[in-house]
Coordinates of C-alpha atoms in Angstrom, one line a residue:
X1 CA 137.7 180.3 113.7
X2 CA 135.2 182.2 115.3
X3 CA 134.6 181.9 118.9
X4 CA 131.5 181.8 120.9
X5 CA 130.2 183.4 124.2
X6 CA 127.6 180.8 124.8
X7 CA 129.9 179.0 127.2
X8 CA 129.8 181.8 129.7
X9 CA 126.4 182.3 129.4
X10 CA 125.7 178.4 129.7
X11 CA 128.0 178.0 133.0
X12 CA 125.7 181.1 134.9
X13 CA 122.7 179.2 133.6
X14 CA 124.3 175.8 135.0
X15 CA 125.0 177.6 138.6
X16 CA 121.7 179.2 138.8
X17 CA 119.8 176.0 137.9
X18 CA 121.9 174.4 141.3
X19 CA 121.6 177.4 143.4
X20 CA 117.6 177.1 142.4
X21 CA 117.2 173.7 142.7
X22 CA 119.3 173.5 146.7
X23 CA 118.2 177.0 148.1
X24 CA 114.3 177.0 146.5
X25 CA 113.1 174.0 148.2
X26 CA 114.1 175.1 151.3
X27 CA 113.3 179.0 152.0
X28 CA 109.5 177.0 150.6
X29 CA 109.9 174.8 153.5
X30 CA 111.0 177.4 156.0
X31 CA 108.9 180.4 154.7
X32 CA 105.9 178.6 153.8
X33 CA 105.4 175.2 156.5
X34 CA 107.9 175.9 159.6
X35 CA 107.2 179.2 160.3
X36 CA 103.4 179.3 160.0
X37 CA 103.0 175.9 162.0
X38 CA 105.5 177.4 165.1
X39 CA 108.2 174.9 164.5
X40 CA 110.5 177.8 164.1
X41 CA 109.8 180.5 166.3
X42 CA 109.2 184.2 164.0
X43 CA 111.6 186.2 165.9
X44 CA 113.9 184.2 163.9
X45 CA 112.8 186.2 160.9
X46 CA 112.5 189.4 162.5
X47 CA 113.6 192.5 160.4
X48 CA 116.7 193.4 162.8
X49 CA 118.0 190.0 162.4
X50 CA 117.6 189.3 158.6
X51 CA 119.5 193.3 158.2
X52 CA 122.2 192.4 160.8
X53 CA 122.6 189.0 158.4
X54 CA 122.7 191.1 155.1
X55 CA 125.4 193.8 157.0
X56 CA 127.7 190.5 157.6
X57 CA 129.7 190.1 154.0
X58 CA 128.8 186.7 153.9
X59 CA 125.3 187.0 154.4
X60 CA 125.7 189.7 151.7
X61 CA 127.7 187.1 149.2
X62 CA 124.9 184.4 150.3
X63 CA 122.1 186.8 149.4
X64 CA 124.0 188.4 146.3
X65 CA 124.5 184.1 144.9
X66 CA 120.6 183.5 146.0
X67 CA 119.6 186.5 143.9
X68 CA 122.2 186.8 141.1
X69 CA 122.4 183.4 139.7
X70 CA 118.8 182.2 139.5
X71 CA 118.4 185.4 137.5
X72 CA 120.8 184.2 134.7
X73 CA 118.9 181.1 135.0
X74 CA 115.6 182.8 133.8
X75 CA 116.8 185.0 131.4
X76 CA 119.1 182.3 129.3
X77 CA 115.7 179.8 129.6
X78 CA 113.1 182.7 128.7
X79 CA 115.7 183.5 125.5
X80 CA 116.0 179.7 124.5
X81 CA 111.9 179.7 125.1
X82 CA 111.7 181.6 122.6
X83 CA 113.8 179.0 119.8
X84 CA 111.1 176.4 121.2
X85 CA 108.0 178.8 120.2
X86 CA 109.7 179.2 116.8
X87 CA 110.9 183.0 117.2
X88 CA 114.3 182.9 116.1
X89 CA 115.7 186.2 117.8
X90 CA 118.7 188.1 116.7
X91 CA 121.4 189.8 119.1
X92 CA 119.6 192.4 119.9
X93 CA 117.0 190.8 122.1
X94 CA 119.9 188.3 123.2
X95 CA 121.5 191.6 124.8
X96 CA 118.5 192.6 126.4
X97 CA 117.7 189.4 128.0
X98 CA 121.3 188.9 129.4
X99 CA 121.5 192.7 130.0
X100 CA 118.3 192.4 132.3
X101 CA 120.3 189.4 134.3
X102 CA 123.9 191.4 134.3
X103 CA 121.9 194.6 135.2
X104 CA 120.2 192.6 137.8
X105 CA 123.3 191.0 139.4
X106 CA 125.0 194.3 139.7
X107 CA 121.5 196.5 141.2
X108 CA 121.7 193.5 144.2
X109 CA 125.7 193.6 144.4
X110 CA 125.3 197.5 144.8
X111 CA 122.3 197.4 147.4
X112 CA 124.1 194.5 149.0
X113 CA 127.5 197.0 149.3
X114 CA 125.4 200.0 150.1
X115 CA 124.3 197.7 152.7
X116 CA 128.0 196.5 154.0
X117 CA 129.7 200.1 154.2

């Protein structure tokens, strides 16, 4: 019997949907209402801080899980798009949609560990 990869690709698309659906809503509410109306003062966003947070491996892990999984997310829903428009693609352009996402994750890993050493 033949096994499948779907699985692995389904469980990334599961964790980016959470780490979207937890983490979105709030850098909206942060970003976009607290921080233009003075609730949160700006220096809290201030370049030095945000690189000090990204230097710190577990700002560097939060950033990298931020990033990586929401990517898998809209790569595995943009493929499965395509089954809904009717375009029934073959490997090929499955490789290059989950290439894009694993080619993605490891660009912010490395910029992230560039960023650490």
């Amino acid at each position: 019997m033949k096994r499948s990869n779907e699985p692995v690709f389904w469980g990334m698309f599961g964790a980016g949907g959470m780490v979207a659906a937890l983490f979105t809503p709030i850098a909206i509410l942060i970003t976009g209402l607290l921080v233009p109306l003075g609730i949160i003062p700006v220096e809290q966003f201030s370049y030095e801080r945000i690189l000090a947070f990204s230097q710190n491996w577990f700002g560097a892990a939060l950033i990298w899980i931020i990033v990586s999984l929401p990517l898998w997310l809209c790569m595995h829903r943009l493929y499965h798009a395509l089954h809904d428009f009717g375009i029934h693609a073959g490997n090929l352009v499955k490789a290059i949609f989950y290439g894009v996402a694993f080619a993605g994750s490891v660009a912010c890993a490395t910029l992230l560990l560039l960023g650490l050493l």
